[in-house]
XYZ file of C-alpha atoms in Angstrom:
454
model
C 111.368 113.926 82.413
C 107.715 113.767 83.492
C 104.536 113.744 81.467
C 102.575 116.947 81.624
C 99.041 117.777 80.651
C 98.708 119.240 77.153
C 102.156 118.119 76.023
C 102.863 118.376 72.324
C 103.412 115.716 69.671
C 107.124 116.537 69.827
C 107.063 115.918 73.587
C 105.375 112.551 73.024
C 107.959 111.595 70.440
C 110.786 112.539 72.796
C 109.251 110.493 75.588
C 108.809 107.485 73.306
C 112.406 107.742 72.099
C 113.729 107.968 75.660
C 111.573 105.025 76.757
C 112.792 102.932 73.835
C 116.381 103.712 74.785
C 115.711 102.620 78.366
C 114.132 99.378 77.158
C 117.033 98.647 74.786
C 119.593 99.274 77.550
C 117.694 96.930 79.866
C 117.534 94.275 77.144
C 121.322 94.405 76.777
C 121.703 93.822 80.518
C 119.317 90.848 80.419
C 121.302 89.260 77.582
C 124.694 89.622 79.299
C 125.410 87.175 82.193
C 128.192 89.397 83.548
C 125.923 92.448 83.555
C 123.194 90.414 85.241
C 125.584 89.423 88.024
C 126.502 93.089 88.436
C 122.795 93.954 88.536
C 122.099 91.366 91.250
C 125.067 92.592 93.299
C 123.687 96.121 93.208
C 120.121 94.992 93.899
C 121.252 93.248 97.080
C 122.384 96.610 98.468
C 118.776 97.869 98.237
C 116.397 97.124 101.087
C 113.172 98.434 99.560
C 110.738 95.497 99.271
C 108.972 97.213 96.397
C 112.118 97.571 94.290
C 113.230 94.037 95.137
C 109.892 92.683 93.853
C 109.911 94.518 90.528
C 110.326 92.426 87.401
C 113.921 91.753 86.385
C 113.468 93.969 83.333
C 112.225 96.874 85.441
C 115.091 96.363 87.875
C 117.538 96.603 84.961
C 115.836 99.785 83.726
C 115.893 101.258 87.208
C 119.516 100.448 88.013
C 120.647 101.801 84.628
C 118.949 105.121 85.382
C 120.439 105.250 88.884
C 123.927 104.547 87.512
C 123.606 107.333 84.959
C 122.717 109.763 87.742
C 125.290 108.422 90.177
C 122.583 107.963 92.818
C 121.772 105.243 95.341
C 118.171 104.056 95.447
C 116.349 103.903 98.776
C 112.605 103.520 98.187
C 110.380 104.297 95.221
C 106.819 105.547 94.776
C 104.748 107.754 92.501
C 104.213 111.421 93.311
C 100.686 110.604 94.433
C 101.931 107.615 96.400
C 104.407 109.786 98.289
C 101.636 112.279 99.008
C 99.609 109.480 100.555
C 102.651 108.672 102.681
C 102.989 112.210 104.003
C 105.719 113.347 101.626
C 106.005 115.637 98.605
C 108.341 115.527 95.611
C 110.869 118.351 95.740
C 110.175 121.024 93.155
C 113.569 120.730 91.456
C 113.193 116.925 91.241
C 109.833 116.857 89.498
C 111.450 116.777 86.062
C 113.794 113.913 87.051
C 111.582 110.881 87.659
C 112.584 107.266 87.246
C 110.646 105.573 84.464
C 109.418 101.984 84.661
C 106.907 99.912 82.719
C 103.549 98.764 84.074
C 100.804 96.689 82.405
C 97.846 98.525 80.904
C 95.180 96.271 79.450
C 95.597 93.902 76.515
C 95.737 94.076 72.735
C 95.207 91.590 69.904
C 97.919 91.353 67.225
C 98.646 89.151 64.211
C 100.671 86.134 65.255
C 103.383 86.977 62.698
C 103.567 90.582 63.878
C 104.312 89.954 67.545
C 107.880 91.186 67.299
C 110.061 92.044 70.254
C 109.312 95.470 71.643
C 111.223 95.296 74.895
C 108.309 94.237 77.091
C 107.446 91.065 78.971
C 104.180 90.180 77.277
C 101.656 87.740 78.737
C 100.573 86.187 75.428
C 97.370 84.157 74.983
C 95.595 82.715 71.953
C 93.301 85.300 70.397
C 91.953 82.944 67.692
C 92.273 83.022 63.872
C 96.020 83.546 63.922
C 95.738 86.357 66.422
C 97.503 86.710 69.760
C 96.264 88.631 72.781
C 99.006 90.158 74.837
C 99.365 92.622 77.679
C 100.028 96.214 76.761
C 102.561 98.182 78.775
C 103.153 101.856 79.378
C 105.782 103.781 81.254
C 105.069 105.349 84.604
C 107.060 107.875 86.600
C 108.403 107.190 90.094
C 110.537 109.126 92.550
C 113.089 107.958 95.084
C 112.770 108.830 98.765
C 115.745 111.193 98.410
C 113.730 113.239 95.906
C 111.020 114.007 98.470
C 110.496 116.068 101.591
C 108.292 115.358 104.588
C 104.892 116.919 105.181
C 103.330 114.680 107.851
C 105.560 112.264 109.767
C 102.536 110.519 111.307
C 101.567 108.949 107.969
C 102.360 105.259 107.380
C 105.148 104.976 104.836
C 106.676 108.303 105.807
C 110.018 106.568 106.304
C 111.648 104.417 103.620
C 110.332 100.870 103.530
C 113.064 98.336 104.273
C 113.477 94.592 104.780
C 116.092 92.838 106.890
C 116.968 90.178 104.284
C 116.907 91.646 100.758
C 118.442 88.477 99.307
C 115.471 86.386 100.448
C 112.972 88.867 98.939
C 114.840 89.038 95.628
C 115.151 85.258 95.510
C 111.389 84.816 96.006
C 110.674 87.417 93.304
C 112.913 85.704 90.747
C 111.431 82.299 91.612
C 107.923 83.660 91.073
C 108.819 85.149 87.673
C 110.323 81.846 86.527
C 107.338 79.892 87.840
C 104.989 82.123 85.839
C 106.947 81.137 82.726
C 106.169 77.530 83.659
C 109.614 76.494 84.932
C 110.429 74.396 87.967
C 113.635 75.591 89.617
C 115.925 73.067 91.292
C 119.077 73.953 93.168
C 121.761 71.406 92.410
C 125.481 70.770 92.401
C 126.002 72.151 88.878
C 128.664 74.513 87.602
C 126.359 76.713 85.523
C 122.689 77.350 84.891
C 120.980 74.630 82.851
C 117.624 75.337 81.184
C 115.748 72.236 79.987
C 112.731 73.237 77.889
C 112.095 69.630 76.820
C 111.300 68.370 80.308
C 107.704 68.182 81.481
C 107.371 70.591 83.141
C 110.423 72.565 81.955
C 113.224 72.590 84.529
C 115.975 75.043 85.392
C 118.953 73.732 87.369
C 120.698 76.475 89.318
C 124.003 76.243 91.212
C 122.994 75.983 94.862
C 126.009 78.031 95.908
C 124.889 81.042 93.866
C 121.117 80.706 93.682
C 120.085 84.344 93.185
C 122.606 85.086 90.428
C 121.759 81.753 88.800
C 118.035 82.452 88.720
C 118.670 85.959 87.364
C 120.803 84.536 84.561
C 118.150 81.934 83.737
C 115.414 84.540 83.690
C 117.572 86.894 81.619
C 118.182 84.183 79.035
C 114.435 83.580 78.725
C 113.546 87.261 78.468
C 116.246 87.750 75.818
C 114.726 85.199 73.439
C 112.724 86.367 70.423
C 109.000 86.470 71.269
C 108.254 83.387 69.160
C 110.774 81.331 71.114
C 109.804 82.658 74.522
C 107.295 80.676 76.608
C 104.139 82.439 77.632
C 104.157 83.970 81.072
C 101.155 83.898 83.359
C 100.153 87.312 84.688
C 101.389 88.125 88.152
C 98.884 88.098 90.972
C 98.122 91.745 91.353
C 97.721 93.068 94.852
C 94.924 95.494 95.513
C 95.835 99.074 94.728
C 94.819 99.834 98.299
C 97.016 97.141 99.834
C 100.413 98.899 99.866
C 101.968 95.668 101.115
C 105.495 96.928 100.430
C 105.235 99.664 103.094
C 106.934 98.370 106.217
C 106.312 101.050 108.852
C 102.538 100.628 109.098
C 101.086 100.171 112.594
C 99.634 96.695 113.159
C 96.259 96.298 111.468
C 96.632 99.348 109.210
C 94.842 99.236 105.860
C 94.881 101.645 102.964
C 91.314 102.099 101.730
C 89.779 103.895 98.799
C 86.966 106.236 99.778
C 84.093 106.787 97.371
C 83.154 110.464 97.706
C 80.544 110.256 94.946
C 80.321 113.716 93.350
C 83.795 114.522 94.711
C 85.626 111.553 93.189
C 87.724 109.322 95.406
C 90.248 109.740 98.176
C 92.739 107.455 99.880
C 92.743 106.888 103.625
C 95.017 105.001 105.963
C 92.703 103.276 108.448
C 94.765 102.840 111.613
C 93.150 100.981 114.527
C 94.249 102.131 117.985
C 93.443 99.292 120.403
C 94.375 101.310 123.495
C 91.605 103.824 122.850
C 89.252 101.700 120.723
C 89.417 104.252 117.910
C 90.149 104.109 114.208
C 92.251 107.000 112.947
C 91.703 107.827 109.279
C 94.519 109.773 107.619
C 93.004 111.007 104.382
C 94.480 112.458 101.208
C 92.492 113.443 98.157
C 91.561 116.275 95.865
C 91.362 119.430 97.950
C 91.469 117.585 101.246
C 94.112 116.347 103.654
C 94.192 115.451 107.328
C 92.848 113.205 110.044
C 89.470 112.095 111.361
C 88.897 109.777 114.348
C 85.935 107.365 114.550
C 84.825 105.283 117.533
C 81.812 103.630 119.115
C 79.730 106.128 121.057
C 79.083 105.639 124.797
C 80.561 102.153 124.492
C 80.800 101.504 128.235
C 77.004 101.707 128.547
C 76.179 99.293 125.709
C 77.050 95.642 125.166
C 77.399 96.139 121.400
C 77.987 99.120 119.149
C 74.853 101.163 118.602
C 76.209 104.396 117.099
C 79.472 106.113 116.240
C 81.181 109.428 116.796
C 83.393 111.185 114.235
C 85.919 113.729 115.524
C 87.982 116.135 113.448
C 91.652 115.523 114.213
C 93.582 112.714 115.878
C 91.855 111.810 119.141
C 93.568 108.460 119.611
C 95.766 109.833 122.393
C 93.222 111.879 124.330
C 89.474 112.391 124.593
C 89.717 116.137 125.032
C 91.791 118.984 123.627
C 91.441 122.704 123.991
C 89.385 124.109 121.155
C 91.294 123.856 117.887
C 94.302 122.116 119.468
C 93.691 118.503 118.389
C 96.600 117.079 116.350
C 96.365 116.745 112.560
C 93.183 118.746 112.038
C 91.814 118.101 108.543
C 91.887 120.699 105.798
C 89.153 120.773 103.146
C 89.151 123.309 100.301
C 92.026 125.047 102.048
C 90.086 125.509 105.316
C 91.251 123.893 108.558
C 88.254 122.248 110.190
C 87.124 121.760 113.766
C 84.231 119.836 115.209
C 82.633 116.438 115.656
C 79.360 114.672 115.067
C 77.910 111.819 117.069
C 75.001 109.430 117.620
C 75.298 108.246 114.007
C 73.704 104.835 113.564
C 74.464 102.680 110.509
C 71.085 103.401 108.947
C 71.681 107.163 109.118
C 75.076 107.247 107.385
C 73.725 107.714 103.868
C 71.562 110.662 104.978
C 74.401 112.656 106.562
C 74.554 116.172 105.165
C 76.389 119.393 105.866
C 74.058 120.271 108.740
C 74.674 116.965 110.508
C 78.469 116.790 110.225
C 78.857 120.362 111.523
C 82.328 121.361 110.248
C 83.564 124.653 111.686
C 86.552 126.894 111.082
C 88.464 128.561 113.883
C 89.448 132.177 114.197
C 93.122 133.091 114.509
C 93.203 132.483 118.244
C 91.165 129.286 118.200
C 88.817 130.673 120.869
C 85.708 130.586 118.689
C 84.563 129.140 115.391
C 82.569 130.039 112.328
C 80.565 128.165 109.748
C 82.371 127.061 106.610
C 81.154 127.659 103.028
C 78.499 125.254 101.797
C 80.784 123.626 99.213
C 83.356 122.874 101.905
C 80.677 121.500 104.219
C 79.267 119.316 101.424
C 82.696 117.884 100.566
C 83.326 117.250 104.274
C 79.994 115.441 104.570
C 81.026 113.188 101.673
C 84.254 112.321 103.502
C 82.441 111.574 106.782
C 79.915 109.338 104.997
C 82.716 107.376 103.336
C 84.650 107.004 106.594
C 81.607 105.720 108.469
C 80.769 103.310 105.634
C 84.252 101.831 105.995
C 84.095 101.868 109.796
C 80.785 100.010 109.990
C 82.033 97.423 107.459
C 85.042 96.462 109.606
C 85.220 92.887 110.858
C 86.721 93.939 114.188
C 83.908 96.225 115.352
C 83.172 94.067 118.419
C 86.808 94.212 119.523
C 86.968 97.969 118.922
C 83.737 98.455 120.858
C 85.041 96.476 123.831
C 88.355 98.344 123.686
C 86.468 101.643 123.641
C 84.378 100.478 126.605
C 87.558 99.657 128.547
C 88.968 103.042 127.609
C 85.826 104.874 128.757
C 85.251 102.756 131.882
C 87.820 104.527 134.144
C 86.221 107.892 133.378
C 82.753 106.504 134.058
C 84.041 104.810 137.205
C 85.517 108.089 138.436
C 82.231 109.854 137.685
C 80.235 107.132 139.448
C 82.654 107.227 142.407
C 82.190 110.993 142.700
C 78.434 110.523 142.514
C 78.628 107.782 145.171
C 80.724 110.017 147.440
C 78.256 112.832 146.940
C 75.342 110.529 147.740
C 77.134 109.195 150.828
C 77.589 112.752 152.036
C 73.982 113.493 151.284
C 72.910 110.311 153.069
C 75.019 111.302 156.080
C 73.571 114.785 155.993
C 70.059 113.443 155.557
C 70.608 110.894 158.343
C 71.738 113.698 160.597
C 68.787 115.815 159.478
C 66.518 112.824 160.021
C 67.838 112.309 163.543
C 67.401 115.995 164.273
C 63.870 115.930 162.883
C 63.017 112.814 164.913
C 64.368 114.441 168.069
C 62.381 117.579 167.362
C 59.272 115.563 166.683
C 59.747 113.734 169.991
C 60.274 117.017 171.840
C 57.224 118.581 170.263
C 55.313 115.411 170.954
C 56.339 115.490 174.575
C 55.140 119.067 174.826
C 51.880 118.246 173.158
C 51.301 115.273 175.445
C 52.040 117.172 178.723
C 48.916 117.311 180.914
C 47.501 120.645 181.887
C 48.673 121.871 185.327
C 45.571 123.066 187.067
């Protein structure tokens, strides 16, 4: 069941009722040591680092939903997240998302009214008998099996997986307990022992069964009434552009948010290609999708970067393609684009307009191109400006420039070698012509100097 725009009050009530049922079912799991052990056993069969790092409550909600469906979880993301990973949610799966809770701001409540509502609140003192606590809302996610591939060159296209799920789950549970203020010790004890009177509070966990023990300890804390539950520090939130859980990213890949000004924002994977000294930007956003390549211009003839070139498509594997044949050409407003723009210095980025970025559209055969509508050209210019702003802000520009110079050098060397060979031939020809001219001059001189024969 997914939220839709313009849903009715009855829809909202149904969603709220379903969410409350999910929260109550998760609470029952957290309060039952046997169910928690079963939960941990099932979690250890999952290799997704994102799922393994969810809160214990969200893991209980997730596993309950998977059990009801009889499905096995692989990797989870939002519909938009999958789109940014080159995948799309299958049409018949759109109404079957998994629902989890995420924080959404804070609220101030009366201290006596902070009753249990199934969430893990981060409570702080709001003054005058008030408490400030995190608010939560549900969000929809889809498993990898609910998606289909659109672009297998995107980072995250394949399911993210770790080699040692137990280690990831153990670290996640330890972090959640630490944020409640507990020190966890692994000892030769028969069962979990929670000592709230120690300073700081201590949890002793059987060393032989550390993960299950920590889950049981955390479940016992989360199951307490809010007034008896210690406050939990907020988790350190990774940047929304980090995507640290995705494991098939090329080395150095970042996910960046592009500010397109009048056209909102877009997400790009910035993928450095050291072999060619390029940065490939795989972009997804409103009415745009595809790849642009940025690199230092004429790098082999400059010690440092002076200007940049932007090419439409993925040019990390070659410097030249037949017209319209570059891989992953970008599409803007439904139009597949061709072209490039170069000699763009940092001070000229902000002034780039539709005339400077020169997007073109190909005909059916790709043998010629035509101008695109102004709105498409303007949106494309916004993308190019944002890409260059990110490119020029990189801290590895010097390395990319040198890599680009090394990539260009063989071509320049071949050109210089051809020029040298041509000049050698010309020198040989000129030397021969010079010798011939000298001989002729000598012959003519001899004739001119011959005395008259009277």
